[in-house]
mmCIF file of C-alpha atoms in Angstrom:
data_model
loop_
_atom_site.group_PDB
_atom_site.id
_atom_site.type_symbol
_atom_site.label_atom_id
_atom_site.label_comp_id
_atom_site.label_asym_id
_atom_site.label_seq_id
_atom_site.Cartn_x
_atom_site.Cartn_y
_atom_site.Cartn_z
ATOM 1 C CA MET X 16 -16.875 20.396 61.919
ATOM 2 C CA GLU X 17 -20.496 21.371 61.467
ATOM 3 C CA ILE X 18 -22.058 24.808 61.633
ATOM 4 C CA ARG X 19 -25.786 25.367 62.019
ATOM 5 C CA SER X 20 -27.660 28.649 61.782
ATOM 6 C CA GLU X 21 -31.296 29.080 62.684
ATOM 7 C CA ASN X 22 -32.841 32.265 64.086
ATOM 8 C CA ASN X 23 -29.358 33.583 64.833
ATOM 9 C CA ASN X 24 -28.571 30.401 66.771
ATOM 10 C CA VAL X 25 -25.497 28.852 65.219
ATOM 11 C CA GLN X 26 -23.918 25.514 66.029
ATOM 12 C CA VAL X 27 -20.525 24.095 65.196
ATOM 13 C CA ARG X 28 -19.454 20.493 65.087
ATOM 14 C CA CYS X 29 -15.984 19.069 64.502
ATOM 15 C CA ASP X 30 -16.167 16.255 61.993
ATOM 16 C CA LYS X 31 -13.743 13.398 61.359
ATOM 17 C CA ILE X 32 -10.909 14.297 63.707
ATOM 18 C CA PRO X 33 -8.432 11.356 63.845
ATOM 19 C CA SER X 34 -8.839 9.974 67.347
ATOM 20 C CA GLN X 35 -5.412 8.298 67.533
ATOM 21 C CA LEU X 36 -3.562 11.567 67.201
ATOM 22 C CA ILE X 37 -4.201 12.971 70.667
ATOM 23 C CA PRO X 38 -2.090 16.130 70.210
ATOM 24 C CA ARG X 39 -3.551 16.849 66.783
ATOM 25 C CA THR X 40 -7.046 16.203 68.108
ATOM 26 C CA ARG X 41 -6.513 18.693 70.937
ATOM 27 C CA LEU X 42 -5.352 21.423 68.599
ATOM 28 C CA GLN X 43 -8.194 21.019 66.141
ATOM 29 C CA ILE X 44 -10.682 21.277 68.983
ATOM 30 C CA CYS X 45 -8.927 24.365 70.372
ATOM 31 C CA ASP X 46 -9.073 26.064 66.988
ATOM 32 C CA MET X 47 -12.732 25.245 66.455
ATOM 33 C CA VAL X 48 -13.662 26.605 69.886
ATOM 34 C CA ALA X 49 -11.881 29.827 68.913
ATOM 35 C CA VAL X 50 -13.789 29.955 65.607
ATOM 36 C CA ALA X 51 -17.060 29.394 67.454
ATOM 37 C CA ARG X 52 -16.233 32.252 69.809
ATOM 38 C CA LEU X 53 -15.231 34.576 66.963
ATOM 39 C CA LEU X 54 -18.437 33.970 65.010
ATOM 40 C CA ASN X 55 -20.687 33.690 68.073
ATOM 41 C CA LEU X 56 -21.548 30.056 67.386
ATOM 42 C CA THR X 57 -22.514 27.105 69.532
ATOM 43 C CA LEU X 58 -20.090 24.194 69.497
ATOM 44 C CA VAL X 59 -21.317 20.623 69.275
ATOM 45 C CA VAL X 60 -19.072 18.092 71.032
ATOM 46 C CA PRO X 61 -16.808 16.687 68.287
ATOM 47 C CA GLU X 62 -17.117 13.331 66.613
ATOM 48 C CA LEU X 63 -13.818 11.533 66.063
ATOM 49 C CA ASP X 64 -12.764 9.737 62.901
ATOM 50 C CA LYS X 65 -12.779 5.962 63.349
ATOM 51 C CA THR X 66 -11.765 5.141 59.765
ATOM 52 C CA SER X 67 -8.165 6.398 59.798
ATOM 53 C CA PHE X 68 -4.995 4.271 59.617
ATOM 54 C CA TRP X 69 -5.187 3.456 63.336
ATOM 55 C CA ALA X 70 -8.831 2.253 63.312
ATOM 56 C CA ASP X 71 -9.378 3.425 66.869
ATOM 57 C CA PRO X 72 -13.056 3.122 67.901
ATOM 58 C CA SER X 73 -12.739 5.753 70.657
ATOM 59 C CA ASP X 74 -15.320 8.522 70.878
ATOM 60 C CA PHE X 75 -14.681 11.993 72.323
ATOM 61 C CA GLU X 76 -16.155 10.968 75.670
ATOM 62 C CA ASP X 77 -13.815 7.948 75.825
ATOM 63 C CA ILE X 78 -10.825 10.303 75.851
ATOM 64 C CA PHE X 79 -11.963 13.634 77.273
ATOM 65 C CA ASP X 80 -14.162 14.637 80.208
ATOM 66 C CA VAL X 81 -17.180 15.978 78.308
ATOM 67 C CA ARG X 82 -18.906 17.626 81.264
ATOM 68 C CA HIS X 83 -15.739 19.477 82.253
ATOM 69 C CA PHE X 84 -15.215 20.560 78.627
ATOM 70 C CA ILE X 85 -18.706 22.051 78.463
ATOM 71 C CA ASP X 86 -18.755 23.634 81.919
ATOM 72 C CA SER X 87 -15.228 25.073 81.954
ATOM 73 C CA LEU X 88 -15.817 27.070 78.766
ATOM 74 C CA ARG X 89 -19.410 28.067 79.488
ATOM 75 C CA ASP X 90 -18.563 31.760 79.879
ATOM 76 C CA GLU X 91 -16.908 31.867 76.437
ATOM 77 C CA VAL X 92 -18.729 29.443 74.137
ATOM 78 C CA ARG X 93 -21.987 27.536 74.352
ATOM 79 C CA ILE X 94 -21.253 23.825 73.922
ATOM 80 C CA VAL X 95 -23.865 21.093 73.465
ATOM 81 C CA LYS X 96 -23.531 17.328 73.143
ATOM 82 C CA ARG X 97 -25.491 16.901 69.926
ATOM 83 C CA LEU X 98 -27.573 18.632 67.278
ATOM 84 C CA PRO X 99 -31.373 18.556 67.471
ATOM 85 C CA LYS X 100 -32.844 15.472 65.790
ATOM 86 C CA ARG X 101 -34.434 17.541 63.041
ATOM 87 C CA PHE X 102 -30.950 18.304 61.756
ATOM 88 C CA SER X 103 -30.072 14.651 61.149
ATOM 89 C CA ARG X 104 -30.029 12.582 57.970
ATOM 90 C CA LYS X 105 -32.710 10.383 59.485
ATOM 91 C CA HIS X 106 -35.036 13.358 59.203
ATOM 92 C CA GLY X 107 -33.974 14.085 55.635
ATOM 93 C CA PHE X 108 -31.609 16.910 56.460
ATOM 94 C CA GLU X 109 -28.352 17.141 54.497
ATOM 95 C CA ALA X 110 -25.614 19.501 55.617
ATOM 96 C CA PHE X 111 -23.496 21.580 53.266
ATOM 97 C CA ARG X 112 -19.865 20.432 53.456
ATOM 98 C CA MET X 113 -16.716 22.436 52.829
ATOM 99 C CA PRO X 114 -13.115 22.676 54.098
ATOM 100 C CA PRO X 115 -12.007 26.035 55.495
ATOM 101 C CA VAL X 116 -8.776 27.361 54.020
ATOM 102 C CA SER X 117 -5.685 26.354 56.002
ATOM 103 C CA TRP X 118 -3.987 28.890 58.288
ATOM 104 C CA SER X 119 -6.849 31.385 57.932
ATOM 105 C CA ASN X 120 -7.167 34.617 59.902
ATOM 106 C CA GLU X 121 -10.047 36.476 61.525
ATOM 107 C CA LYS X 122 -10.932 38.320 58.313
ATOM 108 C CA TYR X 123 -11.410 35.084 56.360
ATOM 109 C CA TYR X 124 -13.860 33.645 58.870
ATOM 110 C CA LEU X 125 -15.810 36.882 59.203
ATOM 111 C CA GLU X 126 -15.998 37.621 55.469
ATOM 112 C CA GLN X 127 -16.038 34.167 53.846
ATOM 113 C CA ILE X 128 -17.544 31.825 56.417
ATOM 114 C CA LEU X 129 -20.019 33.962 58.332
ATOM 115 C CA PRO X 130 -22.118 34.805 55.201
ATOM 116 C CA LEU X 131 -22.718 31.075 54.648
ATOM 117 C CA PHE X 132 -24.972 31.072 57.678
ATOM 118 C CA GLY X 133 -27.582 33.103 55.849
ATOM 119 C CA LYS X 134 -27.746 30.496 53.091
ATOM 120 C CA TYR X 135 -27.338 27.151 54.846
ATOM 121 C CA LYS X 136 -28.769 25.913 58.101
ATOM 122 C CA VAL X 137 -25.834 23.547 58.619
ATOM 123 C CA VAL X 138 -22.298 23.633 57.248
ATOM 124 C CA TYR X 139 -19.856 20.792 57.847
ATOM 125 C CA PHE X 140 -16.167 21.659 58.012
ATOM 126 C CA ASN X 141 -14.765 18.399 56.680
ATOM 127 C CA ARG X 142 -11.201 19.484 57.454
ATOM 128 C CA THR X 143 -10.261 21.007 60.794
ATOM 129 C CA ASP X 144 -6.478 20.608 60.920
ATOM 130 C CA ALA X 145 -4.439 23.843 60.886
ATOM 131 C CA ARG X 146 -7.430 25.970 59.882
ATOM 132 C CA LEU X 147 -6.476 28.925 62.093
ATOM 133 C CA ALA X 148 -3.341 31.034 61.634
ATOM 134 C CA ASN X 149 -0.442 31.029 64.092
ATOM 135 C CA ASN X 150 -0.211 34.808 64.134
ATOM 136 C CA GLY X 151 -2.333 37.883 63.434
ATOM 137 C CA ILE X 152 -5.169 36.503 65.575
ATOM 138 C CA PRO X 153 -6.789 38.768 68.225
ATOM 139 C CA LEU X 154 -5.257 38.359 71.663
ATOM 140 C CA TYR X 155 -8.531 37.234 73.256
ATOM 141 C CA LEU X 156 -8.746 34.348 70.774
ATOM 142 C CA GLN X 157 -5.113 33.351 71.294
ATOM 143 C CA LYS X 158 -5.735 33.216 75.034
ATOM 144 C CA LEU X 159 -8.893 31.196 74.454
ATOM 145 C CA ARG X 160 -6.936 28.655 72.400
ATOM 146 C CA CYS X 161 -4.637 28.266 75.402
ATOM 147 C CA ARG X 162 -7.502 28.043 77.852
ATOM 148 C CA VAL X 163 -9.100 25.208 75.909
ATOM 149 C CA ASN X 164 -5.797 23.360 75.555
ATOM 150 C CA PHE X 165 -4.497 23.752 79.091
ATOM 151 C CA GLN X 166 -7.740 23.861 81.084
ATOM 152 C CA GLY X 167 -10.774 22.858 79.025
ATOM 153 C CA LEU X 168 -9.530 19.532 77.692
ATOM 154 C CA LYS X 169 -9.140 17.127 80.603
ATOM 155 C CA PHE X 170 -8.811 13.407 80.040
ATOM 156 C CA THR X 171 -11.437 11.069 81.455
ATOM 157 C CA PRO X 172 -11.089 10.078 85.135
ATOM 158 C CA GLU X 173 -10.030 6.577 84.045
ATOM 159 C CA ILE X 174 -7.161 7.912 81.919
ATOM 160 C CA GLU X 175 -6.120 10.509 84.490
ATOM 161 C CA THR X 176 -6.075 7.986 87.344
ATOM 162 C CA LEU X 177 -3.768 5.630 85.464
ATOM 163 C CA GLY X 178 -1.666 8.472 84.063
ATOM 164 C CA TYR X 179 -1.039 9.907 87.514
ATOM 165 C CA LYS X 180 -0.176 6.431 88.781
ATOM 166 C CA LEU X 181 2.484 6.117 86.075
ATOM 167 C CA VAL X 182 3.933 9.482 87.060
ATOM 168 C CA ARG X 183 3.998 8.513 90.755
ATOM 169 C CA ILE X 184 5.794 5.239 90.021
ATOM 170 C CA LEU X 185 8.437 7.079 88.016
ATOM 171 C CA GLN X 186 8.881 9.926 90.489
ATOM 172 C CA GLU X 187 9.341 7.519 93.400
ATOM 173 C CA LYS X 188 12.522 6.317 91.687
ATOM 174 C CA GLY X 189 13.802 9.858 91.139
ATOM 175 C CA PRO X 190 14.031 12.274 88.188
ATOM 176 C CA PHE X 191 13.095 10.821 84.812
ATOM 177 C CA LEU X 192 13.386 11.665 81.153
ATOM 178 C CA ALA X 193 10.487 11.135 78.751
ATOM 179 C CA LEU X 194 11.766 10.126 75.319
ATOM 180 C CA HIS X 195 9.152 10.437 72.597
ATOM 181 C CA LEU X 196 10.677 7.787 70.362
ATOM 182 C CA ARG X 197 8.664 8.315 67.180
ATOM 183 C CA TYR X 198 9.757 5.099 65.536
ATOM 184 C CA GLU X 199 6.480 3.320 64.908
ATOM 185 C CA MET X 200 5.546 1.582 61.677
ATOM 186 C CA ASP X 201 3.253 4.342 60.392
ATOM 187 C CA MET X 202 5.910 7.022 60.909
ATOM 188 C CA LEU X 203 8.526 5.098 58.951
ATOM 189 C CA ALA X 204 6.153 4.034 56.197
ATOM 190 C CA PHE X 205 4.793 7.487 55.458
ATOM 191 C CA SER X 206 8.085 9.345 55.926
ATOM 192 C CA GLY X 207 10.029 6.799 53.883
ATOM 193 C CA CYS X 208 12.793 6.749 56.497
ATOM 194 C CA THR X 209 14.341 3.280 56.635
ATOM 195 C CA ARG X 210 17.847 3.744 58.051
ATOM 196 C CA GLY X 211 18.795 0.657 60.047
ATOM 197 C CA CYS X 212 15.937 -1.404 58.612
ATOM 198 C CA THR X 213 16.484 -4.690 56.814
ATOM 199 C CA VAL X 214 15.705 -4.959 53.089
ATOM 200 C CA GLU X 215 12.563 -6.898 53.971
ATOM 201 C CA GLU X 216 11.454 -4.238 56.451
ATOM 202 C CA ALA X 217 12.047 -1.443 53.937
ATOM 203 C CA GLU X 218 9.895 -3.285 51.405
ATOM 204 C CA GLU X 219 7.163 -3.835 53.978
ATOM 205 C CA LEU X 220 7.117 -0.125 54.788
ATOM 206 C CA LYS X 221 6.973 0.781 51.104
ATOM 207 C CA ARG X 222 4.034 -1.573 50.538
ATOM 208 C CA LEU X 223 2.180 0.034 53.417
ATOM 209 C CA ARG X 224 2.774 3.490 51.958
ATOM 210 C CA TYR X 225 1.403 2.410 48.587
ATOM 211 C CA ALA X 226 -1.614 0.793 50.228
ATOM 212 C CA TYR X 227 -2.937 4.211 51.259
ATOM 213 C CA PRO X 228 -4.013 6.218 48.177
ATOM 214 C CA TRP X 229 -4.373 9.438 50.180
ATOM 215 C CA TRP X 230 -0.641 9.479 50.870
ATOM 216 C CA ARG X 231 0.715 11.432 47.892
ATOM 217 C CA GLU X 232 4.464 10.914 48.266
ATOM 218 C CA LYS X 233 5.194 7.334 47.199
ATOM 219 C CA GLU X 234 8.794 7.118 45.958
ATOM 220 C CA ILE X 235 11.091 8.390 48.704
ATOM 221 C CA VAL X 236 14.883 8.283 48.965
ATOM 222 C CA SER X 237 15.447 7.612 52.640
ATOM 223 C CA GLU X 238 19.004 8.927 52.954
ATOM 224 C CA GLU X 239 18.146 12.184 51.179
ATOM 225 C CA LYS X 240 15.364 12.857 53.688
ATOM 226 C CA ARG X 241 17.673 11.964 56.549
ATOM 227 C CA GLN X 242 20.359 14.406 55.397
ATOM 228 C CA GLN X 243 17.702 17.134 55.253
ATOM 229 C CA GLY X 244 16.778 16.439 58.873
ATOM 230 C CA LEU X 245 13.348 15.148 57.906
ATOM 231 C CA CYS X 246 13.622 11.686 59.466
ATOM 232 C CA PRO X 247 13.043 10.722 63.087
ATOM 233 C CA LEU X 248 16.165 9.755 64.978
ATOM 234 C CA THR X 249 16.621 5.990 65.072
ATOM 235 C CA PRO X 250 16.864 4.271 68.478
ATOM 236 C CA GLU X 251 20.586 3.808 67.835
ATOM 237 C CA GLU X 252 21.045 7.502 67.028
ATOM 238 C CA ALA X 253 18.967 8.513 70.044
ATOM 239 C CA ALA X 254 21.276 6.500 72.329
ATOM 240 C CA LEU X 255 24.354 8.363 71.079
ATOM 241 C CA ILE X 256 22.680 11.763 71.353
ATOM 242 C CA LEU X 257 21.507 11.136 74.915
ATOM 243 C CA GLN X 258 25.028 10.085 75.903
ATOM 244 C CA ALA X 259 26.496 13.166 74.227
ATOM 245 C CA LEU X 260 24.043 15.377 76.131
ATOM 246 C CA GLY X 261 25.405 13.997 79.379
ATOM 247 C CA PHE X 262 22.842 11.414 80.413
ATOM 248 C CA ASP X 263 24.408 8.328 81.994
ATOM 249 C CA LYS X 264 23.479 4.689 82.581
ATOM 250 C CA GLU X 265 21.557 5.533 85.738
ATOM 251 C CA THR X 266 19.135 7.837 83.913
ATOM 252 C CA GLN X 267 15.546 6.667 84.185
ATOM 253 C CA ILE X 268 14.020 6.890 80.697
ATOM 254 C CA TYR X 269 10.332 6.502 79.931
ATOM 255 C CA ILE X 270 9.653 5.555 76.299
ATOM 256 C CA ALA X 271 6.568 7.497 75.234
ATOM 257 C CA SER X 272 5.445 5.777 72.062
ATOM 258 C CA GLY X 273 3.521 2.928 70.539
ATOM 259 C CA GLU X 274 5.159 -0.278 69.378
ATOM 260 C CA ILE X 275 8.692 0.380 68.110
ATOM 261 C CA TYR X 276 9.235 -0.950 64.593
ATOM 262 C CA GLY X 277 11.731 -3.777 64.781
ATOM 263 C CA SER X 278 10.854 -4.241 68.445
ATOM 264 C CA GLU X 279 13.642 -5.296 70.825
ATOM 265 C CA ARG X 280 16.165 -5.707 68.003
ATOM 266 C CA ARG X 281 16.081 -1.956 67.374
ATOM 267 C CA LEU X 282 15.800 -1.042 71.046
ATOM 268 C CA ALA X 283 18.806 -3.160 72.071
ATOM 269 C CA PRO X 284 21.506 -0.447 71.584
ATOM 270 C CA LEU X 285 19.395 2.098 73.478
ATOM 271 C CA ARG X 286 18.722 -0.363 76.280
ATOM 272 C CA ALA X 287 22.417 -1.306 76.477
ATOM 273 C CA ALA X 288 23.358 2.351 76.945
ATOM 274 C CA PHE X 289 20.464 3.066 79.320
ATOM 275 C CA PRO X 290 19.372 -0.029 81.287
ATOM 276 C CA GLN X 291 16.762 1.970 83.228
ATOM 277 C CA ILE X 292 14.401 2.140 80.239
ATOM 278 C CA VAL X 293 10.728 1.656 81.051
ATOM 279 C CA LYS X 294 7.369 2.077 79.347
ATOM 280 C CA LYS X 295 3.768 1.889 80.460
ATOM 281 C CA GLU X 296 3.568 -1.813 79.628
ATOM 282 C CA THR X 297 6.440 -2.605 82.019
ATOM 283 C CA LEU X 298 5.330 -0.298 84.834
ATOM 284 C CA LEU X 299 1.678 -1.310 85.019
ATOM 285 C CA ASP X 300 -0.109 -4.592 85.504
ATOM 286 C CA PRO X 301 -1.558 -5.885 82.196
ATOM 287 C CA VAL X 302 -4.986 -5.900 83.842
ATOM 288 C CA GLU X 303 -4.741 -2.131 84.388
ATOM 289 C CA LEU X 304 -4.041 -1.523 80.698
ATOM 290 C CA GLN X 305 -6.629 -3.991 79.474
ATOM 291 C CA GLN X 306 -9.372 -1.352 79.269
ATOM 292 C CA PHE X 307 -7.221 0.647 76.834
ATOM 293 C CA GLN X 308 -6.147 -2.223 74.579
ATOM 294 C CA ASN X 309 -6.922 -1.574 70.888
ATOM 295 C CA HIS X 310 -7.597 2.073 71.773
ATOM 296 C CA SER X 311 -4.365 3.717 70.656
ATOM 297 C CA SER X 312 -5.693 7.195 71.432
ATOM 298 C CA GLN X 313 -6.212 6.336 75.082
ATOM 299 C CA MET X 314 -2.779 4.706 75.308
ATOM 300 C CA ALA X 315 -1.297 7.844 73.715
ATOM 301 C CA ALA X 316 -3.061 9.959 76.344
ATOM 302 C CA LEU X 317 -1.092 8.133 79.060
ATOM 303 C CA ASP X 318 2.180 8.916 77.256
ATOM 304 C CA PHE X 319 1.071 12.529 76.912
ATOM 305 C CA MET X 320 0.501 12.857 80.661
ATOM 306 C CA VAL X 321 3.879 11.315 81.513
ATOM 307 C CA SER X 322 5.665 13.523 78.971
ATOM 308 C CA ILE X 323 4.140 16.657 80.490
ATOM 309 C CA ALA X 324 5.191 15.597 84.000
ATOM 310 C CA SER X 325 8.747 14.476 83.179
ATOM 311 C CA ASN X 326 11.846 16.299 84.420
ATOM 312 C CA THR X 327 13.178 16.410 80.871
ATOM 313 C CA PHE X 328 11.331 15.800 77.600
ATOM 314 C CA ILE X 329 13.109 14.868 74.368
ATOM 315 C CA PRO X 330 11.278 14.088 71.115
ATOM 316 C CA THR X 331 13.083 12.299 68.285
ATOM 317 C CA TYR X 332 10.792 13.945 65.710
ATOM 318 C CA ASP X 333 9.065 17.336 65.663
ATOM 319 C CA GLY X 334 5.534 16.133 65.003
ATOM 320 C CA ASN X 335 2.333 17.175 66.731
ATOM 321 C CA MET X 336 3.129 15.325 69.956
ATOM 322 C CA ALA X 337 6.501 17.047 70.295
ATOM 323 C CA LYS X 338 5.060 20.482 69.593
ATOM 324 C CA VAL X 339 2.065 20.191 71.898
ATOM 325 C CA VAL X 340 4.100 18.793 74.787
ATOM 326 C CA GLU X 341 6.721 21.516 74.247
ATOM 327 C CA GLY X 342 4.066 24.236 74.445
ATOM 328 C CA HIS X 343 2.391 22.683 77.475
ATOM 329 C CA ARG X 344 5.711 22.469 79.312
ATOM 330 C CA ARG X 345 6.398 26.127 78.520
ATOM 331 C CA TYR X 346 3.014 26.973 80.023
ATOM 332 C CA LEU X 347 3.940 25.058 83.181
ATOM 333 C CA GLY X 348 7.002 27.232 83.753
ATOM 334 C CA PHE X 349 9.346 26.502 80.849
ATOM 335 C CA LYS X 350 10.081 22.947 81.945
ATOM 336 C CA LYS X 351 13.139 21.437 80.276
ATOM 337 C CA SER X 352 12.430 20.234 76.743
ATOM 338 C CA ILE X 353 15.446 19.402 74.585
ATOM 339 C CA LEU X 354 14.443 19.834 70.948
ATOM 340 C CA PRO X 355 16.862 18.007 68.623
ATOM 341 C CA ASP X 356 18.240 19.815 65.589
ATOM 342 C CA ARG X 357 18.055 16.688 63.456
ATOM 343 C CA LYS X 358 19.801 18.121 60.404
ATOM 344 C CA LYS X 359 22.799 19.175 62.492
ATOM 345 C CA LEU X 360 22.744 15.915 64.422
ATOM 346 C CA VAL X 361 22.834 13.804 61.253
ATOM 347 C CA GLU X 362 25.908 15.735 60.134
ATOM 348 C CA LEU X 363 27.627 15.194 63.495
ATOM 349 C CA LEU X 364 26.585 11.548 63.767
ATOM 350 C CA ASP X 365 27.990 10.722 60.342
ATOM 351 C CA LEU X 366 31.275 12.491 61.111
ATOM 352 C CA HIS X 367 31.593 10.602 64.383
ATOM 353 C CA GLN X 368 30.653 7.227 62.969
ATOM 354 C CA ASN X 369 33.099 7.474 60.056
ATOM 355 C CA GLY X 370 35.911 8.251 62.488
ATOM 356 C CA THR X 371 36.358 11.915 61.547
ATOM 357 C CA LEU X 372 34.973 13.375 64.772
ATOM 358 C CA PRO X 373 36.277 11.905 68.075
ATOM 359 C CA TRP X 374 33.771 11.279 70.869
ATOM 360 C CA ASN X 375 34.724 14.244 73.047
ATOM 361 C CA ASP X 376 34.467 16.641 70.106
ATOM 362 C CA PHE X 377 31.205 15.042 69.018
ATOM 363 C CA ALA X 378 29.674 15.359 72.496
ATOM 364 C CA LEU X 379 30.785 18.984 72.799
ATOM 365 C CA ALA X 380 29.331 19.826 69.372
ATOM 366 C CA VAL X 381 26.001 18.192 70.267
ATOM 367 C CA ARG X 382 25.746 20.158 73.508
ATOM 368 C CA GLN X 383 26.705 23.419 71.794
ATOM 369 C CA ALA X 384 24.082 22.857 69.101
ATOM 370 C CA HIS X 385 21.364 22.505 71.735
ATOM 371 C CA LYS X 386 22.234 25.073 74.373
ATOM 372 C CA ASN X 387 19.423 27.306 73.073
ATOM 373 C CA ARG X 388 17.017 24.457 72.254
ATOM 374 C CA MET X 389 15.989 23.492 75.785
ATOM 375 C CA GLY X 390 12.574 25.077 76.071
ATOM 376 C CA GLN X 391 13.816 28.535 77.056
ATOM 377 C CA PRO X 392 11.543 31.566 76.594
ATOM 378 C CA PHE X 393 11.821 33.202 73.172
ATOM 379 C CA HIS X 394 9.695 35.024 70.624
ATOM 380 C CA ARG X 395 7.801 32.890 68.133
ATOM 381 C CA ARG X 396 9.354 33.125 64.665
ATOM 382 C CA ILE X 397 6.979 34.622 62.084
ATOM 383 C CA ILE X 398 7.392 34.020 58.345
ATOM 384 C CA PRO X 399 4.776 35.979 56.351
ATOM 385 C CA ASP X 400 2.927 33.829 53.783
ATOM 386 C CA LYS X 401 4.762 30.667 54.931
ATOM 387 C CA PRO X 402 2.804 29.450 57.970
ATOM 388 C CA LYS X 403 4.078 25.871 57.664
ATOM 389 C CA GLU X 404 7.662 27.062 58.059
ATOM 390 C CA GLU X 405 7.171 29.470 60.957
ATOM 391 C CA ASP X 406 6.988 28.508 64.625
ATOM 392 C CA TYR X 407 3.751 26.773 65.555
ATOM 393 C CA PHE X 408 1.473 28.676 67.918
ATOM 394 C CA TYR X 409 0.858 25.686 70.162
ATOM 395 C CA ALA X 410 4.586 24.921 70.532
ATOM 396 C CA ASN X 411 5.238 28.423 71.860
ATOM 397 C CA PRO X 412 1.988 30.174 72.849
ATOM 398 C CA GLN X 413 3.844 33.267 74.013
ATOM 399 C CA GLU X 414 0.637 35.297 74.393
ATOM 400 C CA CYS X 415 -0.306 32.988 77.275
ATOM 401 C CA LEU X 416 3.066 32.776 79.018
ATOM 402 C CA CYS X 417 3.460 36.249 80.454
ATOM 403 C CA GLU X 418 1.605 39.509 81.074
ATOM 404 C CA GLY X 419 2.373 43.165 80.333
ATOM 405 C CA THR X 420 5.844 44.670 80.526
ATOM 406 C CA ASN X 421 7.391 41.486 81.916
ATOM 407 C CA CYS X 422 6.928 39.736 78.575
ATOM 408 C CA GLU X 423 9.810 41.376 76.751
ATOM 409 C CA ASP X 424 12.183 40.672 79.614
ATOM 410 C CA LEU X 425 11.056 37.064 79.895
ATOM 411 C CA LEU X 426 11.012 36.230 76.196
ATOM 412 C CA GLY X 427 14.422 37.776 75.745
ATOM 413 C CA LEU X 428 16.012 35.502 78.318
ATOM 414 C CA GLY X 429 17.101 31.874 78.226
ATOM 415 C CA ASN X 430 16.672 29.671 81.238
ATOM 416 C CA SER X 431 19.242 27.325 82.717
ATOM 417 C CA ASN X 432 21.014 24.993 80.327
ATOM 418 C CA THR X 433 21.323 22.241 82.920
ATOM 419 C CA LEU X 434 19.771 19.002 81.731
ATOM 420 C CA GLN X 435 18.036 17.879 84.895
#
């Protein structure tokens, strides 16, 4: 992110946002728009990082509708496509770079960041992830974060056209469940979770982890992380959980993910339990997807659209995708999102698989554990001085879900526990 100040005209530019991570990208942009509004800045359309693990060459305008982004927020923040040429390296200008402190509040930006404008013409924020607090932010800024997320950031017409086509194909066959099966190679390598992998696969994942110096945690004990609930559910575990929750063989399941590590070998148990499994590659003609090949961010945008539109959404890991989709579905009327308690599920799965817990008892325990984890209205949990451990603003943007006296009544209630 870049901030420019000249004659009280300040500009902001997001810098090096990973383009593959569509949900994370959205949230960083939302936060930076809020910062621009707070400090009365002008926002420059973000540049996306093309050097990350995913090596996606997509630019902002390849993913989002730039004109809509600028026009829809015009009454809140001035947004421009680029800085004037005189503020480029080509003209000998060098910006001051610094990372804002994570989870910062209004006071930090007003007292620590705003004074920089008197000293530097341009300031680059070289980190923009989680730079704004979940709580303690003025209501008008919280609502602006929502407005950017739910209204300001539209995908390009090309992405939206294909995304809506996917949704239509699925809906024509009846209700469908979107399963965000976070079981791609990068997830397993960096989390160190290797349950169900062969020895060779575990070694491959470890080598990948060591190949990236920026990843601090190198030696990881997979089973310890799993017992702590810190691993994504495996495809095999996901099959058992879906069955325990009451989904049957006729359930139409859309797999919202990239390439599953281990491919069909790992998907086989899930497919055996749920033959109606589909993904974008099986629903669309290869020619239709050709324009998005080697652009993982644009492929992820299609999964994002389908996940939002699904009758039921279930993520196997609580990463950015899960949290952003959860919050978006709350905004759309608290649509059903079943949020797995992975630590509890690991305990139940192990008891069932070692013969201690019969199927009927296992299924009942799974349903009981999730009766209040289905996207119902509730107050966001606040943990002072521990922002990473409290509920994420974008997963439950309660300030944007109700108005006035109705809020307490709504947030105190749970909606139906039916699955579909």
